[in-house]
Amino acid sequence: MSFMPKPKVANPGLPVNALGLNRRDYEGGMSTLCAGCGHDSVTAAIVQACYELALPPQSVAKFSGIGCSSKTTAYFVAGAHGFNAVHGRMPSIAAGAHAANRHLHCIGVSGDGDSLSIGLGQFAHAIRRNPDMLYLIENNGVYGLTKGQFSASADVGSRSRKGDVNEQRPIDPVLLALALGAPFVARSFSGDKEQLVPLIKAGLACGGFALIDVLSPCVTFNDHEGSTKSYAYVREHREAPVAVDYVAPRREIEVRYAPGEVLPVTLHDGSNVLLRKLDPDYDPTDRARAAAFVQERALANEYVTGLIYMEPERRDFHTRHRTAEEALNALPFERLCPGAGRLAEIQRGFR
Amino acid sequence: MLPTDTQDPDHYHRVVDCQWACPAHTDVPEYIRLIALGRYGDAYLVNRQTNVFPGILGRVCDRPCEPACRRTRVEARPVAICRLKRVAADLREDITARLPRAPARGNGKRVACIGAGPASLTVANDLVPLGYSVVIFEQHAQAGGLMRTNIPSFRLPAAVLDEEIGYITAMGAELRLGTPITSLAALLEPGDFDAVFVGSGAPRGKELRLPGRDDSDRIHIGIAWLESVAFGHVTSIGERVLIIGVGNTAMDCCRSSLRLGAKSVRVMARKPRGFFKASEWELEDAEEESVEIVVNHAPKAFVIRDGRLQGMRFDRLEYEMDGERITAQRIVEEVFVPCDDVILAIGQENAFPWIERDLGIEFDAQDLPRVDPVTLASTRRGVFFGGDAAFGPKNIIHAVAQGHEAALSIDLHCRGESLTERPPRGVTLQSRRIGMHDWSYRNDYDARERRLVPHVSLRERFARLDVEVELGFDAARAAEEVRRCLNCDIQTVFDAPLCIECDACIDICPTDCLTITADGEPAEVLARLRAPRQHPEQPLYISAALRQSGRIMVKDEDLCVHCGLCAERCPTNAWDMQKSWVHIPQAGDEARCQSEPQRRRA
Ligand SMILES: Cc1cc2nc3c(=O)[nH]c(=O)nc-3n(C[C@H](O)[C@H](O)[C@H](O)COP(=O)(O)OP(=O)(O)OC[C@H]3O[C@@H](n4cnc5c(N)ncnc54)[C@H](O)[C@@H]3O)c2cc1C
Ligand SMILES: Cc1ncc(C[n+]2csc(CCOP(=O)(O)OP(=O)(O)O)c2C)c(N)n1
Ligand code: SF4
Ligand code: SF4
Ligand code: SF4
Ligand SMILES: [Mg+2]
């Protein structure tokens, strides 16, 4: 960490978005993470994506649990709403907030410990509920905040800094999300913003639960030789069958692609996600084959990154529950609280 | 792209914009930090090492460093570099014991300097401590050149001149005042001197040949008039004064006139404002004193009646402009402007009536001596030129810079060495890290705006000719202004093999200077920079291929605020903040010089 906040001075040539804000306007407080932590790069990618999407800062709601990764919600979009939940309980808080106000852009940031150990149940049920939220797991294979114990995502054979070898099988959040029906599943790397930023934008726009498992090295406890989540290892062992380009609503799709090479998916807000196939045999809309592919490649010690699965049509939480369009805080009191008479009526219906 | 050769002494030097722009390459950020620490004497000596006259230059330097200041690119106004120099001079403790002296035994070599302006004084300053006996011949009764005779005392007090010139005479330079050299042949003939330095300046004011020019004694030539004022030969002037020309001499003439009794002073300019030669601050100072600057008036004739100057006739002009260029001009009308005196301030020329043309010293078509711009040697062995005498009128800091180079040449010449094999420039780097998050410099960016220098009130300043108008910063104001310096000499130094490409530096850099990207043709690489280049003349740093991905680190030096956050956020110390010491050789340096590689790398 540094003791000096990033100075307010900015490059005078910085462009502004449709709201007249520049990228620096989407920054948050000073990071207290270790210098070189992958999580800080993910923060920078979120800043970049929110700036590019021209999200009004007050339309963003940030959620997290406990962990170094979970601390990062303080470091982006200072003007957003935020809730820092207890360990592993972020998914239910986020789902609740989304239930109360469907117009918020919900961003959950969690860690492999927070989501795959203590919070695994919450994580699984959030996927089932399918709230419209972007769920980022900053996956480093360790509990960084508590000094580097193996987490549930540590690979078999991966070594700790002191030399211990992990023997338990890992939980892969990507496979879990595929199995539980998440409509948007991706994996990326903190050291590759060219891949990560468009994924974040597409995930925010996709309209349902979007999981991005971001391999985000813990530079202090898990960046050594023998680790399978170090910068060097991840850089060497990743492949991407599909790349994503995000095209905002009312923007022409400018690039011309060879037929069959690109699959445009139009989202509910009119934006387009262009799925660019890098592997011609891969079909990002086939859930079962996607899962098989990820598993196959894992056996060959390769991380599949990029967009792994995307379902164009899926009923989200609010459609399913036929909830009000307005946020609860915008409903007139009479509609929000129909009164004791109506309550008695409902109760009578159950007798 | 080809990795940057950081061993090239110019690479890091260019990053220090002010130091690069200063003809003498004064280590500006270093002295500013010393002022911040209250070490005024040390700050003074850092200045003196390169610019010799910190007290003088802290008041009247042309300050090419300020428009170059990085602060003008990230914010609007430069650091008050020049005024801080004055702070070092004003607030310094007694440093006389720390000044160089002539050694107990001389080296037996004798050098003559013609003229006691800043150029000659610098030559003496550099050579006397090496054991040379230096004799300075000056026609006037006082030393200082135009600094004494032309720069008015309300800008540059005589006491400041006396003190800083006194340092050089106290070293052992011999000053022969009231001794004009009327024949160079006569000086060279007896062979008394091993080398001669001509620092006689550009003494002749330009004429304006118009009808009526010779019919009145109330038409003056600016630099001669200022000299008469400086020596007390002229003590008054008429109520209405016209100044012709709008350069710095004109500014001194108009402000001097006000102090000698003029009530209305007009500076008549031929062209519109953007074309004025005077520095912005000199114009401001003159206008503050209610000098009227009249644009677009071309002088046509002096109007003399009954032997008395009545005024001048001008053509009033109109210009057609294309952006900042004049494309056409036309005369609108003729106007008469009444006045009692006219001062011509339209430029200076060199003149060498005392140099015989058969001495082997070649002159060009403009009657300027042929002088080598690097060695400052003339075409006759052992005769050197510097300052305004060499290349026409410039300013004090150029004269000083050339004085240093000439002294170096004279030393080489006297030791029988080649003038062109000059000791190389170099840069030494030294880390400024003193702890995990601690640096031995203050790296936080201070957003405050430039502090203003207080002036003596408009009522008091005209009381006498020599009331210094600017008061200078006091310690408190100086302490605020120094915080604006961006420490450009604390360099970001990159060690490519250490980088693990975590992006921490890229993400933290407040001004988006850094990019990690695939290598390629320069045009493609530059198109991928995180922020488009705004000043392509500013240096780029290109690293060798990075270990993990083979990509390269690119740094656009343009807007780096030297906050050190890249180095602080780097987990592997691939970035470090290192002070650069730019070494510009001076006379006698080779003797002290370490071996080349040692000097370049800390
Ligand atoms: C009105 C005016 C204002 C200026 N203001 C500034 C300013 O604010 N800042 C700035 O940086 N520069 C300023 N300058 C320019 C600056 O003063 C000169 O560029 C500088 O002094 C040149 O130094 P020099 O050593 O080459 O020569 P000079 O300063 O001209 O010194 C030459 C000396 O040689 C003597 N000399 C000449 N011939 C002989 C001879 N044959 N024998 C003996 N002695 C001789 C002269 O008397 C003189 O003393 C100003 C110039 C003028 C005219
Ligand atoms: C209920 C509870 N149990 C245990 C802890 C201790 N604890 C704090 S952070 C953490 C793990 C964080 O790991 P992860 O989510 O991977 O975050 P990282 O620091 O690696 O980014 C644990 C176990 C806690 N804070 N609260
Ligand atoms: S301990 Fe690891 S995860 Fe936590 S801040 Fe440091 S590098 Fe990042
Ligand atoms: S010192 Fe480093 S972080 Fe700071 S502005 Fe310069 S390059 Fe950027
Ligand atoms: S912070 Fe250091 S290790 Fe990380 S990318 Fe920058 S230079 Fe490389
Ligand atoms: Mg973790």
Coordinates of C-alpha atoms in Angstrom, one line a residue, chain A:
Chain A
M1 CA 0.0 0.0 0.0
S2 CA 1.1 3.6 -0.3
F3 CA 0.5 6.3 2.3
M4 CA -0.2 8.9 -0.3
P5 CA -3.5 9.1 -2.1
K6 CA -3.4 9.3 -5.8
P7 CA -3.3 13.1 -6.4
K8 CA -6.3 14.7 -8.0
V9 CA -4.2 16.1 -10.8
A10 CA -5.1 14.4 -14.1
N11 CA -4.0 14.3 -17.6
P12 CA -5.5 17.4 -19.2
G13 CA -6.2 15.4 -22.3
L14 CA -8.4 12.8 -20.6
P15 CA -11.6 12.4 -22.7
V16 CA -15.1 12.6 -21.1
N17 CA -18.1 10.3 -21.5
A18 CA -21.7 11.2 -22.3
L19 CA -22.2 12.5 -18.8
G20 CA -19.2 14.8 -19.0
L21 CA -17.2 12.7 -16.6
N22 CA -13.7 11.4 -17.1
R23 CA -12.3 8.1 -16.0
R24 CA -10.8 9.6 -12.9
D25 CA -14.3 10.6 -11.7
Y26 CA -15.1 6.9 -11.3
E27 CA -12.2 6.3 -8.9
G28 CA -12.8 5.7 -5.2
G29 CA -10.7 5.9 -2.1
M30 CA -7.0 5.1 -1.7
S31 CA -6.3 1.3 -1.9
T32 CA -4.7 -0.2 1.2
L33 CA -3.9 -3.5 -0.5
C34 CA -0.4 -4.7 -1.1
A35 CA 1.5 -3.1 -3.9
G36 CA 1.1 -5.2 -7.0
C37 CA -2.1 -7.0 -5.8
G38 CA -4.2 -8.2 -8.7
H39 CA -7.3 -6.9 -7.0
D40 CA -6.2 -3.3 -7.7
S41 CA -6.1 -4.0 -11.4
V42 CA -9.6 -5.4 -11.2
T43 CA -10.7 -2.2 -9.5
A44 CA -9.1 -0.2 -12.4
A45 CA -11.0 -2.4 -14.9
I46 CA -14.3 -1.7 -13.1
V47 CA -13.5 2.1 -13.1
Q48 CA -12.8 1.9 -16.8
A49 CA -15.9 -0.1 -17.6
C50 CA -18.2 2.2 -15.6
Y51 CA -16.7 5.3 -17.2
E52 CA -17.1 3.8 -20.7
L53 CA -20.7 2.8 -20.0
A54 CA -21.3 6.4 -18.7
L55 CA -23.1 5.0 -15.6
P56 CA -24.3 7.8 -13.3
P57 CA -22.3 7.1 -10.1
Q58 CA -25.4 7.2 -8.0
S59 CA -27.0 4.4 -10.1
V60 CA -24.3 2.0 -9.0
A61 CA -24.6 -0.1 -5.9
K62 CA -21.5 -2.0 -4.6
F63 CA -21.6 -5.1 -2.4
S64 CA -18.9 -7.1 -0.8
G65 CA -18.2 -9.5 2.0
I66 CA -14.9 -9.9 3.9
G67 CA -11.4 -10.3 2.4
C68 CA -8.8 -8.2 0.6
S69 CA -11.0 -8.6 -2.5
S70 CA -14.0 -7.4 -0.6
K71 CA -12.3 -4.3 0.6
T72 CA -12.0 -3.1 -3.0
T73 CA -15.5 -1.8 -3.3
A74 CA -14.2 1.2 -1.4
Y75 CA -11.7 1.9 -4.2
F76 CA -14.0 2.5 -7.1
V77 CA -17.0 4.8 -8.0
A78 CA -16.9 6.9 -4.8
G79 CA -20.3 8.3 -5.6
A80 CA -22.0 4.9 -5.6
H81 CA -24.1 3.2 -2.9
G82 CA -22.3 0.5 -1.0
F83 CA -22.8 -2.3 1.5
N84 CA -19.9 -4.2 3.1
A85 CA -21.6 -7.4 4.4
V86 CA -20.3 -9.9 6.9
H87 CA -18.1 -12.8 5.6
G88 CA -19.8 -14.7 2.8
R89 CA -23.2 -12.9 3.2
M90 CA -22.9 -10.4 0.4
P91 CA -25.1 -12.3 -2.1
S92 CA -28.3 -12.1 0.0
I93 CA -27.7 -8.4 0.7
A94 CA -27.2 -7.7 -3.0
A95 CA -30.2 -9.7 -3.9
G96 CA -32.3 -7.8 -1.4
A97 CA -31.1 -4.5 -2.7
H98 CA -31.8 -5.5 -6.2
A99 CA -35.3 -6.7 -5.2
A100 CA -36.0 -3.3 -3.7
N101 CA -34.7 -1.3 -6.7
R102 CA -34.3 -3.0 -10.0
H103 CA -32.8 0.2 -11.6
L104 CA -29.5 -0.1 -9.6
H105 CA -26.5 -1.3 -11.4
C106 CA -25.4 -3.9 -8.8
I107 CA -21.8 -4.9 -8.6
G108 CA -20.7 -7.6 -6.1
V109 CA -17.1 -8.1 -5.4
S110 CA -16.0 -11.2 -3.5
G111 CA -13.1 -13.5 -3.1
D112 CA -12.6 -17.2 -3.5
G113 CA -12.7 -17.5 0.3
D114 CA -15.7 -15.3 0.7
S115 CA -17.8 -17.0 -2.0
L116 CA -16.5 -20.6 -2.2
S117 CA -15.8 -21.4 1.5
I118 CA -18.0 -19.6 4.1
G119 CA -20.3 -18.1 1.5
L120 CA -20.8 -21.0 -0.8
G121 CA -24.4 -21.5 0.1
Q122 CA -25.3 -17.9 -0.4
F123 CA -23.4 -17.8 -3.7
A124 CA -25.2 -20.8 -5.0
H125 CA -28.6 -19.5 -4.1
A126 CA -27.9 -16.1 -5.6
I127 CA -27.2 -17.8 -8.9
R128 CA -30.5 -19.6 -8.7
R129 CA -32.4 -16.4 -7.9
N130 CA -30.9 -14.7 -10.9
P131 CA -30.9 -11.1 -9.8
D132 CA -29.6 -8.6 -12.3
M133 CA -26.1 -8.2 -10.9
L134 CA -22.4 -8.4 -11.9
Y135 CA -20.7 -10.8 -9.5
L136 CA -16.9 -10.7 -9.6
I137 CA -14.8 -13.2 -7.7
E138 CA -11.3 -12.0 -7.3
N139 CA -9.8 -15.5 -7.3
N140 CA -6.3 -15.9 -5.9
G141 CA -6.4 -19.4 -4.4
V142 CA -5.8 -18.1 -0.9
Y143 CA -7.3 -16.3 2.0
G144 CA -5.2 -13.2 1.4
L145 CA -6.5 -11.1 4.3
T146 CA -5.8 -13.8 6.9
K147 CA -2.3 -14.4 5.5
G148 CA -2.4 -16.8 2.8
Q149 CA -4.1 -20.1 3.8
F150 CA -5.2 -22.3 0.9
S151 CA -8.8 -21.4 -0.2
A152 CA -11.3 -23.7 -1.8
S153 CA -10.2 -22.7 -5.2
A154 CA -6.6 -23.9 -4.7
D155 CA -5.6 -26.4 -7.3
V156 CA -4.4 -29.9 -6.4
G157 CA -0.6 -29.8 -6.3
S158 CA -0.3 -26.0 -5.9
R159 CA 2.3 -25.1 -3.3
S160 CA 2.0 -22.5 -0.6
R161 CA 4.7 -20.0 0.0
K162 CA 6.2 -22.1 2.7
G163 CA 6.1 -25.2 0.5
D164 CA 3.0 -27.1 1.6
V165 CA 1.2 -28.9 -1.2
N166 CA -2.6 -28.6 -1.5
E167 CA -4.3 -32.0 -1.8
Q168 CA -8.0 -31.1 -1.8
R169 CA -9.9 -30.8 -5.0
P170 CA -10.8 -27.2 -6.0
I171 CA -14.2 -25.7 -6.4
D172 CA -14.4 -24.0 -9.7
P173 CA -17.0 -21.2 -9.6
V174 CA -17.3 -21.3 -13.3
L175 CA -18.5 -24.9 -13.3
L176 CA -20.7 -24.2 -10.4
A177 CA -22.4 -21.3 -12.1
L178 CA -22.8 -23.3 -15.3
A179 CA -24.4 -26.1 -13.3
L180 CA -26.7 -23.8 -11.4
G181 CA -28.0 -22.0 -14.5
A182 CA -26.2 -18.6 -14.5
P183 CA -27.0 -16.8 -17.7
F184 CA -23.6 -15.2 -18.1
V185 CA -20.4 -17.0 -17.1
A186 CA -16.9 -15.8 -17.8
R187 CA -13.4 -16.0 -16.5
S188 CA -10.6 -13.5 -16.9
F189 CA -7.3 -12.4 -15.5
S190 CA -6.5 -9.2 -13.6
G191 CA -3.5 -8.7 -15.9
D192 CA -5.5 -8.6 -19.1
K193 CA -7.8 -5.5 -19.1
E194 CA -8.3 -5.8 -22.8
Q195 CA -10.3 -8.9 -22.1
L196 CA -11.7 -8.0 -18.7
V197 CA -13.1 -4.5 -19.4
P198 CA -15.5 -5.6 -22.2
L199 CA -16.5 -8.6 -20.1
I200 CA -17.4 -6.3 -17.2
K201 CA -19.5 -4.1 -19.5
A202 CA -21.3 -7.0 -21.1
G203 CA -21.9 -8.6 -17.6
L204 CA -23.4 -5.3 -16.3
A205 CA -25.7 -5.1 -19.3
C206 CA -26.7 -8.7 -19.6
G207 CA -29.8 -8.3 -17.4
G208 CA -29.3 -11.3 -15.1
F209 CA -26.7 -12.8 -12.8
A210 CA -23.3 -12.4 -14.5
L211 CA -20.4 -14.2 -13.0
I212 CA -16.8 -13.3 -13.8
D213 CA -14.2 -15.4 -12.1
V214 CA -11.1 -13.1 -12.3
L215 CA -7.8 -14.8 -11.6
S216 CA -6.2 -12.1 -9.5
P217 CA -2.9 -13.0 -8.1
C218 CA -2.1 -12.4 -4.4
V219 CA 1.4 -11.0 -4.9
T220 CA 2.2 -11.4 -1.2
F221 CA 1.1 -15.0 -0.5
N222 CA 0.6 -16.7 -3.8
D223 CA 2.9 -15.4 -6.5
H224 CA 5.8 -17.8 -6.2
E225 CA 7.1 -20.7 -8.2
G226 CA 4.8 -23.7 -7.7
S227 CA 1.7 -21.7 -7.4
T228 CA -1.0 -22.1 -10.0
K229 CA -2.4 -18.6 -9.4
S230 CA 0.7 -16.6 -9.9
Y231 CA 1.1 -13.9 -12.5
A232 CA 3.6 -16.0 -14.4
Y233 CA 1.6 -19.3 -14.2
V234 CA -1.8 -17.7 -15.2
R235 CA -0.1 -15.9 -18.1
E236 CA 1.3 -19.2 -19.4
H237 CA -1.8 -21.3 -18.8
R238 CA -4.8 -19.6 -20.3
E239 CA -6.7 -19.8 -23.5
A240 CA -9.8 -18.0 -24.7
P241 CA -12.2 -19.7 -27.1
V242 CA -14.4 -16.6 -27.3
A243 CA -13.7 -12.9 -27.1
V244 CA -16.3 -10.3 -26.3
D245 CA -16.8 -6.9 -27.7
Y246 CA -19.5 -4.7 -26.2
V247 CA -21.4 -2.2 -28.3
A248 CA -23.5 0.4 -26.5
P249 CA -27.1 1.0 -27.5
R250 CA -27.6 3.3 -30.5
R251 CA -24.1 2.6 -31.7
E252 CA -23.5 1.0 -35.1
I253 CA -21.6 -2.2 -35.1
E254 CA -18.7 -0.9 -37.1
V255 CA -16.4 -3.8 -37.4
R256 CA -17.2 -6.2 -40.2
Y257 CA -16.6 -9.9 -39.3
A258 CA -16.4 -12.9 -41.6
P259 CA -19.7 -14.9 -41.4
G260 CA -19.8 -17.5 -38.7
E261 CA -17.0 -15.8 -36.9
V262 CA -19.1 -13.5 -34.8
L263 CA -22.4 -13.9 -33.0
P264 CA -24.2 -10.7 -32.0
V265 CA -26.4 -11.0 -28.9
T266 CA -28.8 -8.1 -28.5
L267 CA -29.6 -7.3 -24.9
H268 CA -32.7 -5.9 -23.3
D269 CA -31.4 -2.4 -23.3
G270 CA -30.6 -2.5 -27.0
S271 CA -26.9 -2.9 -26.6
N272 CA -25.0 -5.7 -28.4
V273 CA -22.6 -8.2 -27.2
L274 CA -20.5 -9.5 -30.0
L275 CA -19.1 -12.9 -29.3
R276 CA -16.1 -13.3 -31.4
K277 CA -15.1 -16.9 -31.8
L278 CA -11.4 -17.5 -31.5
D279 CA -12.0 -21.3 -31.6
P280 CA -14.4 -22.0 -34.4
D281 CA -15.7 -25.2 -32.8
Y282 CA -16.7 -23.6 -29.6
D283 CA -20.3 -22.7 -29.0
P284 CA -20.8 -20.2 -26.1
T285 CA -24.5 -20.8 -26.1
D286 CA -24.3 -24.6 -25.3
R287 CA -24.2 -24.9 -21.5
A288 CA -23.4 -28.6 -21.3
R289 CA -20.6 -28.5 -23.8
A290 CA -19.1 -25.3 -22.3
A291 CA -18.9 -27.1 -18.9
A292 CA -17.3 -30.1 -20.6
F293 CA -14.8 -27.9 -22.3
V294 CA -13.8 -26.1 -19.1
Q295 CA -13.3 -29.4 -17.4
E296 CA -11.3 -30.9 -20.2
R297 CA -9.0 -28.0 -20.4
A298 CA -8.5 -28.0 -16.6
L299 CA -7.2 -31.6 -16.9
A300 CA -4.6 -30.2 -19.3
N301 CA -3.8 -27.5 -16.7
E302 CA -5.3 -24.7 -18.8
Y303 CA -7.6 -22.0 -17.6
V304 CA -10.4 -21.3 -20.0
T305 CA -10.9 -17.5 -20.1
G306 CA -13.0 -15.0 -21.9
L307 CA -16.7 -15.5 -22.3
I308 CA -17.6 -19.1 -21.5
Y309 CA -21.4 -19.1 -21.6
M310 CA -24.1 -16.7 -22.4
E311 CA -27.8 -17.2 -22.5
P312 CA -29.6 -14.6 -24.6
E313 CA -33.2 -15.1 -23.1
R314 CA -33.8 -15.8 -19.4
R315 CA -36.5 -14.6 -17.1
D316 CA -34.9 -12.5 -14.4
F317 CA -35.9 -12.1 -10.8
H318 CA -38.3 -9.3 -11.3
T319 CA -40.1 -10.8 -14.2
R320 CA -40.5 -14.0 -12.4
H321 CA -41.9 -12.3 -9.3
R322 CA -44.0 -9.7 -11.1
T323 CA -42.7 -7.0 -8.9
A324 CA -43.3 -3.3 -9.3
E325 CA -41.3 -1.4 -11.9
E326 CA -40.5 1.5 -9.5
A327 CA -38.0 1.2 -6.7
L328 CA -39.7 0.7 -3.4
N329 CA -38.5 4.0 -2.1
A330 CA -40.3 5.7 -5.1
L331 CA -43.6 4.0 -4.5
P332 CA -46.3 6.1 -2.8
F333 CA -46.9 5.1 0.8
E334 CA -50.4 3.7 0.1
R335 CA -49.1 1.3 -2.5
L336 CA -46.0 0.3 -0.5
C337 CA -48.1 -0.3 2.6
P338 CA -51.7 -1.2 1.7
G339 CA -52.7 -1.0 5.4
A340 CA -54.0 -3.2 8.2
G341 CA -57.3 -4.0 6.4
R342 CA -55.5 -5.5 3.4
L343 CA -53.2 -7.5 5.7
A344 CA -56.2 -8.9 7.5
E345 CA -57.7 -9.9 4.1
I346 CA -54.6 -11.7 3.1
Q347 CA -54.4 -13.5 6.3
R348 CA -58.0 -14.6 6.0
G349 CA -57.1 -16.1 2.7
F350 CA -54.7 -18.5 4.4
R351 CA -57.2 -19.7 7.1

